[in-house]
XYZ file of C-alpha atoms in Angstrom:
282
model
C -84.554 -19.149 3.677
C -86.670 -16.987 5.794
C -87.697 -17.136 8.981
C -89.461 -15.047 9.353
C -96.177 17.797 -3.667
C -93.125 20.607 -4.204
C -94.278 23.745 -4.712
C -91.583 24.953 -7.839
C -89.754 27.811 -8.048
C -90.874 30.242 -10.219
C -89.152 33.134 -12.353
C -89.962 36.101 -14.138
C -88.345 38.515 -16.361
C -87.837 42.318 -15.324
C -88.957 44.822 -17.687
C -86.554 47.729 -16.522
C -82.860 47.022 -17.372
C -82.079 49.291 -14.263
C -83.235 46.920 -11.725
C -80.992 43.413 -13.169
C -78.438 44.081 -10.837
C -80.722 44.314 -7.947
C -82.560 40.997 -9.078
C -79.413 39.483 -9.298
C -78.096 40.526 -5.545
C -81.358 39.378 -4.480
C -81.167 35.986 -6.165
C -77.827 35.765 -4.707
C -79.242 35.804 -1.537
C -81.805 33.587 -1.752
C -79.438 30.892 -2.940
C -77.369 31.540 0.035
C -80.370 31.724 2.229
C -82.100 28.372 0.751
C -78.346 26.817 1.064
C -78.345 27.731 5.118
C -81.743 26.120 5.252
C -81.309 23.274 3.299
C -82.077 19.621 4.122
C -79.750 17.748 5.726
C -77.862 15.061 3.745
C -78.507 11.317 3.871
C -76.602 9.781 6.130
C -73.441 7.995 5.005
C -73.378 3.896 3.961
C -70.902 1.856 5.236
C -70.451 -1.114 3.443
C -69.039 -4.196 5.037
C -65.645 -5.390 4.601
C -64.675 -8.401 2.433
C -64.117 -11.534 4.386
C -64.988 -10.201 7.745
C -65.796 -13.177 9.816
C -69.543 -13.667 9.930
C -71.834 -15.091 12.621
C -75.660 -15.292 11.212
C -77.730 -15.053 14.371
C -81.561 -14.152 12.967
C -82.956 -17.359 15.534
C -81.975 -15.604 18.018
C -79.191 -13.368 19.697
C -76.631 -14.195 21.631
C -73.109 -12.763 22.464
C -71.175 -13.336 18.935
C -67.937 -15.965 19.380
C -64.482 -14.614 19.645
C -63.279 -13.105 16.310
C -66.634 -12.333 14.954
C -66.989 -8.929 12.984
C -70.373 -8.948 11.504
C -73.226 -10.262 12.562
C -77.172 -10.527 11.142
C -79.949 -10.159 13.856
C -83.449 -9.959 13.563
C -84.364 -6.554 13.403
C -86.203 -6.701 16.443
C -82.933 -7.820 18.565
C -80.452 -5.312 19.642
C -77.270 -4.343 17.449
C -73.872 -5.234 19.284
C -71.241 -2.691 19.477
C -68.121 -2.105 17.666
C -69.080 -5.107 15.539
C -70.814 -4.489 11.532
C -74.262 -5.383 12.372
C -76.659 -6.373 9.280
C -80.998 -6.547 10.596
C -82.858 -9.011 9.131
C -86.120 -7.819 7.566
C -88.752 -10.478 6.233
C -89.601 -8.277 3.391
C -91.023 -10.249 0.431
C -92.955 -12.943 3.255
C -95.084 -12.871 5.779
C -93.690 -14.196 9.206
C -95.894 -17.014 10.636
C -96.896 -15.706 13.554
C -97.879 -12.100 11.451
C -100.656 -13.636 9.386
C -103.276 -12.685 11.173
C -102.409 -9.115 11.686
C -101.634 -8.604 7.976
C -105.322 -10.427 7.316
C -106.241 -8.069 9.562
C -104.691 -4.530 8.349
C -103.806 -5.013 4.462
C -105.496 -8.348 3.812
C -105.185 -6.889 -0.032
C -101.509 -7.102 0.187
C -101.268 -11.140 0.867
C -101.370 -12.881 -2.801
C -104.108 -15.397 -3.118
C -105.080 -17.984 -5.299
C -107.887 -19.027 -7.318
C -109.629 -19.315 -4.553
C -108.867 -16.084 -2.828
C -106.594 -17.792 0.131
C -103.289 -16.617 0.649
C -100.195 -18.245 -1.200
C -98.101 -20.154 1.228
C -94.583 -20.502 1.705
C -94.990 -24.096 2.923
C -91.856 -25.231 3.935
C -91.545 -22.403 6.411
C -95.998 -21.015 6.604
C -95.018 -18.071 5.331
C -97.536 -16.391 3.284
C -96.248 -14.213 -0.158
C -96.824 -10.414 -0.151
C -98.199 -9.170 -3.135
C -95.840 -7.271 -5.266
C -97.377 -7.597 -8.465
C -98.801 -4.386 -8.671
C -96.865 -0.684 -8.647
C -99.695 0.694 -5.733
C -99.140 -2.738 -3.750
C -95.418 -2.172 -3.797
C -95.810 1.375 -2.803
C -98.336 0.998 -0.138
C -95.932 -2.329 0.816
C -92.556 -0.511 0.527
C -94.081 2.411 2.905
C -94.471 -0.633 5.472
C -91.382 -2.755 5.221
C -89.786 0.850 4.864
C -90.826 1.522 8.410
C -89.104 -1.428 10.006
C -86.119 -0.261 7.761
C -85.804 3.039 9.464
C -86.095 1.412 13.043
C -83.032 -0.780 11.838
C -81.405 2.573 11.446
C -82.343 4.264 14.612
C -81.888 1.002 16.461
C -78.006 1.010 15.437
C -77.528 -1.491 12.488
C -75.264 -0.205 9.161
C -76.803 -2.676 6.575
C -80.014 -4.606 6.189
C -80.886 -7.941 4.915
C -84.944 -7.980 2.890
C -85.181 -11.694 3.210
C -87.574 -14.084 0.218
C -86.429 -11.951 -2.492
C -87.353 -15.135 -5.110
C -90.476 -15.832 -3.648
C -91.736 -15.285 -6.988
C -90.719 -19.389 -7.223
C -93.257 -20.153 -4.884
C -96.178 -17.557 -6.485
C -97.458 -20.034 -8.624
C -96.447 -17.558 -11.853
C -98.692 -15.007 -10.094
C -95.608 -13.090 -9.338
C -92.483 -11.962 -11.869
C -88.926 -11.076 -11.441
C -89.348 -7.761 -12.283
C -92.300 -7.620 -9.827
C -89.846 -8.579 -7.099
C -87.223 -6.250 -8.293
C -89.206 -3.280 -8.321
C -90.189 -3.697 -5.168
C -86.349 -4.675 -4.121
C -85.807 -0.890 -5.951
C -87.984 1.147 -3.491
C -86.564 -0.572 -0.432
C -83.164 -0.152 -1.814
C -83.844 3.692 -2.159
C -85.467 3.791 1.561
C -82.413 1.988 2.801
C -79.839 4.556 1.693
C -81.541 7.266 2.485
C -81.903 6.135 6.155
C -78.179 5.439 5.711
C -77.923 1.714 5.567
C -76.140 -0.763 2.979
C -78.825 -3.384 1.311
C -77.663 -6.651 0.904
C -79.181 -9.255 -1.977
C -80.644 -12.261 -0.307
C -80.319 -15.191 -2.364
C -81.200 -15.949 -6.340
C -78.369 -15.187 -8.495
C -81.451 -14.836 -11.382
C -80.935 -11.101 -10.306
C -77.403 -10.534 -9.844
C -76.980 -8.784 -13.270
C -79.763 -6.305 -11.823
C -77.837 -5.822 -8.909
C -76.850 -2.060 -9.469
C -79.893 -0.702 -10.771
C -81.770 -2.402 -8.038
C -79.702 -0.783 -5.642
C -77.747 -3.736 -3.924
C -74.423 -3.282 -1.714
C -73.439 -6.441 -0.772
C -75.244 -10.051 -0.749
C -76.251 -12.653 1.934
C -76.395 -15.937 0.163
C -77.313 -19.504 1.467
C -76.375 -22.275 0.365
C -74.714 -21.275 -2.633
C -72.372 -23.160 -1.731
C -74.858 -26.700 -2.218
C -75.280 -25.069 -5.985
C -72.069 -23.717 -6.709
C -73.111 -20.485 -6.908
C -70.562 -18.794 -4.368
C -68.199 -17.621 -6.715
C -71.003 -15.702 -8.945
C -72.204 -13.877 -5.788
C -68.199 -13.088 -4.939
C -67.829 -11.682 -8.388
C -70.604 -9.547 -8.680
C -69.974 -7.913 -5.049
C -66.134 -7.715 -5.215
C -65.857 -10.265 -1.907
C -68.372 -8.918 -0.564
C -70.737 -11.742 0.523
C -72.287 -13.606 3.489
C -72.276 -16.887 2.928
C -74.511 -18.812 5.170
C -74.422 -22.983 5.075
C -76.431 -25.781 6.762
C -74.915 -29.009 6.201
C -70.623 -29.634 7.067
C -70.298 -30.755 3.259
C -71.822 -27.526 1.560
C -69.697 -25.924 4.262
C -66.822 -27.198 2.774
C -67.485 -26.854 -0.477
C -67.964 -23.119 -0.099
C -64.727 -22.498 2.309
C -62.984 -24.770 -0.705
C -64.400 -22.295 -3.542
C -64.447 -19.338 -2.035
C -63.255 -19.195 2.115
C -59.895 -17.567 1.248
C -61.779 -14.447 -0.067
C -65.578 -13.863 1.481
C -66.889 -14.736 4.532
C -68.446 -18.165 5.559
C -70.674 -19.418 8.046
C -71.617 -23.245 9.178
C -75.063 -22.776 11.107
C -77.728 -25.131 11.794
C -80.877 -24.996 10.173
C -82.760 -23.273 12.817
C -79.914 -21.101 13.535
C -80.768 -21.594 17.058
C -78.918 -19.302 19.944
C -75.520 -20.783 21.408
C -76.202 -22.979 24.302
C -79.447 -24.679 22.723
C -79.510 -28.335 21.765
C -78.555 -28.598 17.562
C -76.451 -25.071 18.093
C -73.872 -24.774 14.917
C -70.957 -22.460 14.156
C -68.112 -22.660 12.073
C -65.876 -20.562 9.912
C -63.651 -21.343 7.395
């Protein structure tokens, strides 16, 4: 559901046997003098905690209910403190009130159809980025990559690439593997701005999970299609699960509450104190 070049280091030989002690002192010191100058490491991930309880809050933001460790938020909201906050990044999708500006800037990136207009996600008018070719995922991961690093400098420890299976909805103009590579670079740009990735959705690329890159998973309704349990053993616990309806609710807290985290919302996952608000937890 969505809602929105190195120069190398060169060496040469010395001719006179009388200066390889010298060469060596001096390569000494420029390995300690590169070291003192040396980028700094990646920041570390922190990956959430099994079963911490989970509010899913990418509608909107509002203070998180009593007991609440993690939280998603939209990555244009504000992280809350002391909790494990996960942003919400619309990575594979347009969101609808984008279109225009992506028609506008990188109208090469939306896929289209026969008839050159963009493919639609309908049930939410969301159009489908293009991933199908390695350039469009670069040029697309250098993008999505820059909301990425303002979920880092904005405070959040994990991030959430939302429509990771829109590849259902190309119309076979997109692949798996097109969707995975792309899930690869963002991956890569996520830990190195020191953030955990989580899968969202499709369990068709849960045995790709570690050479994609993937830390933890946010997963909808798996509890509707008994897929909960597959998600829980591929992350060790690790999991989000997000609901809509009180019976998939309780078929997920039934297979699977004891030992990940679940979440009743409503549909719209609307802010607390609007009309159709939802939240449970197992």
């Amino acid at each position: 559901m969505s809602k929105h070049a190195v120069t190398p280091f060169l060496r040469r030989g010395s001719t006179l046997a009388a200066l390889a002690g010298g060469v060596a002192v001096a390569a000494g010191a420029g390995v300690l003098l590169s070291s003192a100058f040396a980028a700094k490491p990646a920041p570390k991930v922190v990956l959430p905690q099994a079963n911490a309880t989970f509010d899913y809050q990418i509608g909107g933001a509002y203070t998180p209910p009593a007991g609440v460790e993690a939280v998603s938020r939209d990555r244009g909201a504000e992280p809350v403190r002391g909790l494990y906050n996960v942003c919400y990044v619309n990575a594979f999708q347009t969101q609808p009130d984008a279109l225009d500006w992506w028609q506008q800037q990188h109208p090469d990136l939306l896929l289209r159809d026969s008839g050159g207009e963009p493919v639609n996600d309908e049930a939410w008018g969301e159009a489908l980025l293009d991933t199908s070719t390695a350039a469009k995922r670069t040029r697309l991961a250098k993008i999505v990559g820059g909301w990425i690093d303002g979920c880092a400098k904005s405070g959040f420890q994990a991030v959430e690439p939302d429509n990771l299976d829109s590849y259902e909805r190309s119309g076979g103009r997109l692949t798996r593997a097109h969707n995975a590579a792309f899930a690869k670079l963002l991956a890569a740009r996520a830990h190195t701005a020191g953030l955990a990735i989580g899968q969202k959705n499709t369990t068709d690329l849960l045995e790709q999970r570690e050479e994609i890159g993937f830390d933890f998973a946010v997963a909808e309704e798996c509890g509707r299609y008994d897929e909960c349990a597959d998600y829980a053993t591929a992350y060790g616990n690790r999991v989000f699960v997000v609901e809509y309806t009180a019976r998939d609710f309780a078929k997920a807290c039934s297979a699977v509450g004891a030992k990940v985290s679940v979440v009743h919302r409503d549909l719209d996952v609307r802010p607390a104190g609007q009309r159709g608000y939802v939240f449970g937890t197992c």
